[in-house]
mmCIF file of C-alpha atoms and ligand atoms in Angstrom:
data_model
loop_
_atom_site.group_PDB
_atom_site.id
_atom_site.type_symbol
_atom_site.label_atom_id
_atom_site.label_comp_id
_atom_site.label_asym_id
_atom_site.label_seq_id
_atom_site.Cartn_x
_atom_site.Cartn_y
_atom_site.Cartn_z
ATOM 1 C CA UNK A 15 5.440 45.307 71.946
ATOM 2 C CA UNK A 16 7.308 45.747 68.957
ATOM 3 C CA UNK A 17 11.389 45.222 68.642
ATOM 4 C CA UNK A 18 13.597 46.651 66.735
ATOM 5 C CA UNK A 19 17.750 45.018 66.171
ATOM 6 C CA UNK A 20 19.845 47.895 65.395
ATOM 7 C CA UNK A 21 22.753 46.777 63.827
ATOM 8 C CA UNK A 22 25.759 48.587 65.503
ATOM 9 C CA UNK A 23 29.324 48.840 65.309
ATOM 10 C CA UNK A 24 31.279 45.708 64.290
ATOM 11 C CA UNK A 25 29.100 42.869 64.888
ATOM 12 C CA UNK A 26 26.978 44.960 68.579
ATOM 13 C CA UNK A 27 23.396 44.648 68.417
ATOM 14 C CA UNK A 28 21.285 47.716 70.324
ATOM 15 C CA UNK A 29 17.577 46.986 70.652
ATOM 16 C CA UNK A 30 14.669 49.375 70.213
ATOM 17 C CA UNK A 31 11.960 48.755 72.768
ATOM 18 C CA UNK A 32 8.380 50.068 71.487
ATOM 19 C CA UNK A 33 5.087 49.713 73.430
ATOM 20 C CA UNK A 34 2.573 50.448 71.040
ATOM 21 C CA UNK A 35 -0.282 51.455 72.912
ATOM 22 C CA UNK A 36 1.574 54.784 74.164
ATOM 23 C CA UNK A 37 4.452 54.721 71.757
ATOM 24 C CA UNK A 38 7.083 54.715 74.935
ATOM 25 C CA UNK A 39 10.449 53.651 73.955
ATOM 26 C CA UNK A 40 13.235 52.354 75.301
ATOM 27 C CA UNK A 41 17.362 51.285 74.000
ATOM 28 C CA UNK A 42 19.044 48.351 75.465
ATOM 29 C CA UNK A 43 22.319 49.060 74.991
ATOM 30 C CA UNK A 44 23.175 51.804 73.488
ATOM 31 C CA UNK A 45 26.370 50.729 71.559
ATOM 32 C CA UNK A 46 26.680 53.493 68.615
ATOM 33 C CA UNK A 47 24.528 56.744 68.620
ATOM 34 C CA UNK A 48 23.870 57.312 64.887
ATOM 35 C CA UNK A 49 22.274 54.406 63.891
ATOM 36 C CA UNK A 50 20.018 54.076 67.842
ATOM 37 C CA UNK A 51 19.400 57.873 67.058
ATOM 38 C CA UNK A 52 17.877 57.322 63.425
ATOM 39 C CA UNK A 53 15.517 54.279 64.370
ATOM 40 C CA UNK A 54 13.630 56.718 66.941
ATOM 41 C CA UNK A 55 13.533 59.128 64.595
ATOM 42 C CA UNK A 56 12.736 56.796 61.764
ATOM 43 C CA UNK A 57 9.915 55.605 63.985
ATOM 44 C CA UNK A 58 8.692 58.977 65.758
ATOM 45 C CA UNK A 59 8.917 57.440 68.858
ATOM 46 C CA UNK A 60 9.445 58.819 72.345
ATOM 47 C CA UNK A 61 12.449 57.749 74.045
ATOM 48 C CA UNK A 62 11.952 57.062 77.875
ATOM 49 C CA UNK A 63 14.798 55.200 78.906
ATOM 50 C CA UNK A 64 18.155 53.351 78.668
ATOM 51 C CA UNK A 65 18.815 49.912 79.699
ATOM 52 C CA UNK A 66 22.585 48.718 79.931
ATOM 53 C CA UNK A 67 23.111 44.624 80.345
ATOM 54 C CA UNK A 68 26.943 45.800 81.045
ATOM 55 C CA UNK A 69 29.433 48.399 81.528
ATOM 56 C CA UNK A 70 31.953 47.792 78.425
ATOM 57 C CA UNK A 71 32.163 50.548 76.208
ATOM 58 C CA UNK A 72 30.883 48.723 72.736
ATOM 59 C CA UNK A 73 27.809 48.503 74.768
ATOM 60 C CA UNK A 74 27.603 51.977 75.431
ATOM 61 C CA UNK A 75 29.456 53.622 72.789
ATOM 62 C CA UNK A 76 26.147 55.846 72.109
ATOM 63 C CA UNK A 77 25.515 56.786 75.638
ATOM 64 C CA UNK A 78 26.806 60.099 75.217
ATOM 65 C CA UNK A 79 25.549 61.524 72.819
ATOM 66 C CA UNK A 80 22.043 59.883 73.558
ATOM 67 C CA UNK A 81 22.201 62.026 76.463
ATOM 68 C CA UNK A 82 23.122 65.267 75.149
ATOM 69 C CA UNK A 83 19.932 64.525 72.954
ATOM 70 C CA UNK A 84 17.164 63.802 75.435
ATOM 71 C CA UNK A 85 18.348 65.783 78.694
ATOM 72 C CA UNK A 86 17.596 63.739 81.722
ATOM 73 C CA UNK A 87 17.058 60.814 80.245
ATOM 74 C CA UNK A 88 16.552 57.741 82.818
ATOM 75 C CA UNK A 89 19.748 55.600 82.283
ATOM 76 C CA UNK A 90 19.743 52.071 84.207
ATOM 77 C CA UNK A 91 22.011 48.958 84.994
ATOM 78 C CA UNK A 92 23.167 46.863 87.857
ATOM 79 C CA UNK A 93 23.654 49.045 91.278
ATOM 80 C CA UNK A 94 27.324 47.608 91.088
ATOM 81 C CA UNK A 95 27.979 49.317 87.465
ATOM 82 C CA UNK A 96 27.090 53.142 89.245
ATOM 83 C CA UNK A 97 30.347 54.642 88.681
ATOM 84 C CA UNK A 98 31.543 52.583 85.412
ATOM 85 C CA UNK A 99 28.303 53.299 83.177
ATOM 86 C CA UNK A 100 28.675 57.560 82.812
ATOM 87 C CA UNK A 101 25.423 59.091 83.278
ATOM 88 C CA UNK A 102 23.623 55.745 85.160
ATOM 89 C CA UNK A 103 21.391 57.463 87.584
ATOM 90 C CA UNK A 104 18.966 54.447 87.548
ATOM 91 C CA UNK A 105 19.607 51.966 89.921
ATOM 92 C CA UNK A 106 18.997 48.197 89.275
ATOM 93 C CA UNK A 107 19.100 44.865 91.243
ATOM 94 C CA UNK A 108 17.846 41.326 90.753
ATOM 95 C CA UNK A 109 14.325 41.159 90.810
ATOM 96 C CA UNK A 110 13.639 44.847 90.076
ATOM 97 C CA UNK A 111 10.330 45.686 87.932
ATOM 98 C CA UNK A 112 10.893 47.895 84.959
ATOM 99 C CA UNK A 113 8.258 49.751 82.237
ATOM 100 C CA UNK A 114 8.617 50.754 78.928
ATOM 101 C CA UNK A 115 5.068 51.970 78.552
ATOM 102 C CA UNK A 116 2.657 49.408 79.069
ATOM 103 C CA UNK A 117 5.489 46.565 78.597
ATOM 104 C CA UNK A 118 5.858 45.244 82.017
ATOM 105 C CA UNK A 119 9.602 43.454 82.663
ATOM 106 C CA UNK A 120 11.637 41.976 85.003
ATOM 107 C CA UNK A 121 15.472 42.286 85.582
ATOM 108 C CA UNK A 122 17.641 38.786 86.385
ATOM 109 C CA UNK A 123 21.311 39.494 87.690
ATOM 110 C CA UNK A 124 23.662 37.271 86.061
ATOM 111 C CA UNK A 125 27.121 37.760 86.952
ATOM 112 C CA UNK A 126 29.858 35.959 84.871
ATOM 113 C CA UNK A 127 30.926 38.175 81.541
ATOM 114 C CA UNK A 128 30.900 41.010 84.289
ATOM 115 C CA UNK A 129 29.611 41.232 87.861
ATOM 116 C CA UNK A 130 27.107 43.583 87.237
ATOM 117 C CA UNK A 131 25.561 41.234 83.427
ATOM 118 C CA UNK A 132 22.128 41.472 83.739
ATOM 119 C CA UNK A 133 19.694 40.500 81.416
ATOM 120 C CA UNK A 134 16.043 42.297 80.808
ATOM 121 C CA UNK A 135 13.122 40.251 80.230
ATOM 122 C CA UNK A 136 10.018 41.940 78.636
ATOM 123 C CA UNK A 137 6.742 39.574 78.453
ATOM 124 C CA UNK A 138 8.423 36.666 76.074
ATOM 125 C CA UNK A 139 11.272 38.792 74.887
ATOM 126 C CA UNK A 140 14.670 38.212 77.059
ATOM 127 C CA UNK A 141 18.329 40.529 76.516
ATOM 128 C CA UNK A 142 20.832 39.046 77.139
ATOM 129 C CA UNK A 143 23.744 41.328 76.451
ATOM 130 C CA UNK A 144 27.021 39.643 76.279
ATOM 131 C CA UNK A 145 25.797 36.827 78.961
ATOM 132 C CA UNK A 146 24.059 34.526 76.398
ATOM 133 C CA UNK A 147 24.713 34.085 72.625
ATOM 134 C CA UNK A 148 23.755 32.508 69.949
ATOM 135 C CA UNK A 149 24.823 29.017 70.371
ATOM 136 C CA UNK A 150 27.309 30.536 72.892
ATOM 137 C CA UNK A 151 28.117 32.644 76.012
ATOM 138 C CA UNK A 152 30.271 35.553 76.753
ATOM 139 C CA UNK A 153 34.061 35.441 78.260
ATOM 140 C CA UNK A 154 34.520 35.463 81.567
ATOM 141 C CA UNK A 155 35.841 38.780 82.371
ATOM 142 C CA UNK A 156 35.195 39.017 86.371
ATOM 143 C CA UNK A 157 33.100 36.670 87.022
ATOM 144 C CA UNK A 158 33.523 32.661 88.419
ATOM 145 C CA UNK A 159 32.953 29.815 85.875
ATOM 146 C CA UNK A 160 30.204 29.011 88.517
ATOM 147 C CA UNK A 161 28.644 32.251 88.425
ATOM 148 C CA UNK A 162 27.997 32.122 84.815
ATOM 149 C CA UNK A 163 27.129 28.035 84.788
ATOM 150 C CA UNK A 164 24.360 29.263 87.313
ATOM 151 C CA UNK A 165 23.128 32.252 85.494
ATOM 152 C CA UNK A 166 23.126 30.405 82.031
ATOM 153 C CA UNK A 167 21.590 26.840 83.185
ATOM 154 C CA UNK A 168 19.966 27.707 86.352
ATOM 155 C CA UNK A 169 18.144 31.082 85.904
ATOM 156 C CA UNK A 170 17.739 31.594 82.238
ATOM 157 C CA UNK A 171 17.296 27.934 80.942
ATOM 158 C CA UNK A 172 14.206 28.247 83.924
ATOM 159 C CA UNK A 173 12.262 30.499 81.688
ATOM 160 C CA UNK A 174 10.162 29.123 79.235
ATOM 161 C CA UNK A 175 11.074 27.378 76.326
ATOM 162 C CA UNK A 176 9.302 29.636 73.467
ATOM 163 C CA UNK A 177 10.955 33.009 75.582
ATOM 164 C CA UNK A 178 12.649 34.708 72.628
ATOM 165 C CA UNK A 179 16.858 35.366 73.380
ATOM 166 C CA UNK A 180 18.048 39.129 71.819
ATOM 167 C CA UNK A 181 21.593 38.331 72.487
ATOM 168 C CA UNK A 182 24.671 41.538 71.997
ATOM 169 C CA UNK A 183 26.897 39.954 69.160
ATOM 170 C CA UNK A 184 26.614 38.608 65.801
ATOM 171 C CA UNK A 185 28.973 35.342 66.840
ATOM 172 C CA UNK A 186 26.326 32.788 65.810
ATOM 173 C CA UNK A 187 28.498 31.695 63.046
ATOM 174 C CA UNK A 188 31.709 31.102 64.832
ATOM 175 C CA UNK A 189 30.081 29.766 67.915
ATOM 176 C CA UNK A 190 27.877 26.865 65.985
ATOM 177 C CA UNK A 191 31.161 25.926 64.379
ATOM 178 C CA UNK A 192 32.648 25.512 68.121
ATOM 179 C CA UNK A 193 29.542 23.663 69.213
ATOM 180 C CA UNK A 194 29.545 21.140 66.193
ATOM 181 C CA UNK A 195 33.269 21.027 66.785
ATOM 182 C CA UNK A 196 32.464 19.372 70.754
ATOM 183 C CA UNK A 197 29.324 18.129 69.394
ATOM 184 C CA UNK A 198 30.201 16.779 66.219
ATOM 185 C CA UNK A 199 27.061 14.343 65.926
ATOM 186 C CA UNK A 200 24.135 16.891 67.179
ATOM 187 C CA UNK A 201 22.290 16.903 63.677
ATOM 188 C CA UNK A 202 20.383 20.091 65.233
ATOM 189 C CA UNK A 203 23.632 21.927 65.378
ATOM 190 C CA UNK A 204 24.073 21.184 61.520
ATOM 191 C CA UNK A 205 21.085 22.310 60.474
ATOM 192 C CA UNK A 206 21.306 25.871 62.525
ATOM 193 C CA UNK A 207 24.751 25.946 61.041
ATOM 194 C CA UNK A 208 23.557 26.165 57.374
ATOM 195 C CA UNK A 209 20.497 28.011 58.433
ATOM 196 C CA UNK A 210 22.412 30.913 59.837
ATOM 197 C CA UNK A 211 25.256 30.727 57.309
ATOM 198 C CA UNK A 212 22.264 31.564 54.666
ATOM 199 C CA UNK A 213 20.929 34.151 56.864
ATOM 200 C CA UNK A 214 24.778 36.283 56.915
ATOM 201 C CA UNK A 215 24.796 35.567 53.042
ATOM 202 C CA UNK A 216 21.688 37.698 53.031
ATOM 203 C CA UNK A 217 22.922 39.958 55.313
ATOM 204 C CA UNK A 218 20.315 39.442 57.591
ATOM 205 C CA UNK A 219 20.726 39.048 61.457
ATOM 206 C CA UNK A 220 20.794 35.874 63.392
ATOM 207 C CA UNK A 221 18.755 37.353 66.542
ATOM 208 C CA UNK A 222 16.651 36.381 67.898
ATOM 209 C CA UNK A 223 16.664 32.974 68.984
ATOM 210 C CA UNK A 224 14.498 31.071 71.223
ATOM 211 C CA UNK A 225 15.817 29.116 74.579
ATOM 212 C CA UNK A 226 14.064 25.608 73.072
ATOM 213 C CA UNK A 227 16.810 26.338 70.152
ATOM 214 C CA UNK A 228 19.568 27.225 72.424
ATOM 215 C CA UNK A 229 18.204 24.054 74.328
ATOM 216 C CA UNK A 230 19.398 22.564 71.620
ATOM 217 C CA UNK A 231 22.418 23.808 70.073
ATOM 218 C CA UNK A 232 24.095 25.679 72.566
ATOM 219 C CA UNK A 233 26.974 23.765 74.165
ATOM 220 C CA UNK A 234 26.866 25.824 77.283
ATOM 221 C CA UNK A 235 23.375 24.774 78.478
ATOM 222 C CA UNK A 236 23.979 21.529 77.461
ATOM 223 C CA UNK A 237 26.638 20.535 80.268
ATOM 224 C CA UNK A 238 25.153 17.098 81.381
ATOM 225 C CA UNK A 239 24.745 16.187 77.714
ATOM 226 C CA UNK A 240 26.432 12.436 77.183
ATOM 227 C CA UNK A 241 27.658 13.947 74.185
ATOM 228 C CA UNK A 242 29.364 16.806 75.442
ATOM 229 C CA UNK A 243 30.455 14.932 78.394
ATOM 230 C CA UNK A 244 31.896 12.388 76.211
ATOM 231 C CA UNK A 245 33.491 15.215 74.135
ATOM 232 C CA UNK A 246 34.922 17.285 77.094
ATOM 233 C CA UNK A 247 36.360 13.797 78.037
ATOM 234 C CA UNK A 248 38.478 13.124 75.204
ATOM 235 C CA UNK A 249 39.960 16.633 74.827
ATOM 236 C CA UNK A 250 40.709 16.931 78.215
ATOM 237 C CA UNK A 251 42.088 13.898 79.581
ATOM 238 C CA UNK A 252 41.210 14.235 83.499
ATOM 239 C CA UNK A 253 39.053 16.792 83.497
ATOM 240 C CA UNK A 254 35.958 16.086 86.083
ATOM 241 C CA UNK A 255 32.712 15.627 84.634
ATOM 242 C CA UNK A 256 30.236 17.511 86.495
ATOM 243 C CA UNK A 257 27.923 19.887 84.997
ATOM 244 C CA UNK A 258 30.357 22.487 86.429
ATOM 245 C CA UNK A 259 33.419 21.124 85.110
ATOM 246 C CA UNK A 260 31.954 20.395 81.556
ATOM 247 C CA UNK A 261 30.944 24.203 81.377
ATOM 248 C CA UNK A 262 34.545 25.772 82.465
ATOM 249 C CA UNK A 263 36.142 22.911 79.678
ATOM 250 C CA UNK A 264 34.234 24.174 77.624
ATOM 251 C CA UNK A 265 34.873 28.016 78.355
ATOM 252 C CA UNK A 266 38.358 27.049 78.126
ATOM 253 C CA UNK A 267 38.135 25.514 75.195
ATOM 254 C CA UNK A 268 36.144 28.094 73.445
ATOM 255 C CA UNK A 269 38.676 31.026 74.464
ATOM 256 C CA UNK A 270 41.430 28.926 72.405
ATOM 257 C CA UNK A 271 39.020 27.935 69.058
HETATM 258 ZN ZN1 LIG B 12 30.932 42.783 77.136
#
């Protein structure tokens, strides 16, 4: 399997999908055409399909014209997202099996950012769309605090620890700033801070990441954390401090930072 971050937009990232064996291909997210068009042609691949993690248009700014391009193409997402992603004629739930090729994967609904988030895991490779981040999650648009506390810490912080995150935004910057700013003493935060910060200055990308980093530097799987607990507790005098509690604080908080 080979993946390819397409730079998009503002800060969007679309991902190119290539199993090698057959050269299949497949976008997640389609967020601008031009740049999604030249990487298949770039790469002579075939495109097979298109996977949307969500239904808001800077993730599927490129749909369009992707379409007009490859007549019938196979566009999925969540069953929910039927009449809000134009052209979906692919139905998806949790649980579903999809192929690019040879690449077997597996689709995990995670409500929260939307209702119908889902994320796309392909061998050790998981896309998250705008559910997780770089040392951050996505705003909760429709979803429940809960839903998104369950999808982030319950189902994906259950897959392996090596499993590679391709997350939708370049926010790792701003979002390690927020997590040393509730986790002030988390010397692993520090570190990823500078890391990334040389990264940008390069002008390279920060994805992907791995869930043993996020493990370690993203506030919002680190809810029963004394730390964060303890930081939660101070800026929000009587605030409860379950998991649950910590992680909508912390939402909260983020929204304002
Ligand atoms: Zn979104």
């Amino acid at each position: 399997m080979q993946i390819v971050s397409i730079p998009c937009s503002f800060d969007n990232y679309s991902y190119l999908i290539i199993c090698e064996e057959t050269g299949a291909a497949a976008i997640i997210d389609p967020a601008e055409y031009y740049p999604v068009s030249q990487a298949i042609e770039r790469l002579g691949v075939r495109l097979q399909a298109v996977y949307c993690t969500h239904h808001h248009a800077d993730h599927i700014g490129g749909l369009e014209d992707l379409r007009d391009e490859f007549p019938g193409l196979p566009v999925y997402g969540h069953e929910s997202d039927k009449r809000r992603i134009p052209g979906m004629n692919s139905l998806l739930t949790d649980g579903s099996n999809i192929h690019v090729g040879d690449i077997a994967g597996q689709v995990l609904h995670t409500p929260g950012h939307t209702t119908g988030s889902l994320c796309y895991l392909l061998e050790d490779a998981l896309f998250t769309g705008d559910t997780l981040f770089g040392s951050g999650c996505g705003r909760l648009f429709e979803g429940s605090p809960k839903q998104m506390y369950e999808a982030l810490n319950k189902r994906i912080k259950s897959l392996p620890a090596e499993t590679k995150v391709y997350f939708g935004h370049e926010y790792t910057v701003h979002n390690l700033k927020f997590a040393a700013f509730v986790e002030p003493e988390n010397q692993a935060v520090g570190k990823r801070l500078a890391q990334i910060i040389a990264l940008r200055e390069k002008g390279q990308p920060t994805t992907p990441s791995t869930l043993q980093i996020e493990g370690h530097t993203n506030p919002f799987l680190r809810c029963a954390e004394k730390n964060i607990i303890d930081s939660v507790a101070a800026k929000c005098i009587g605030e409860a401090l379950d998991p649950l509690s910590i992680f909508t604080a912390l939402r909260r908080l983020r929204d304002s930072f």
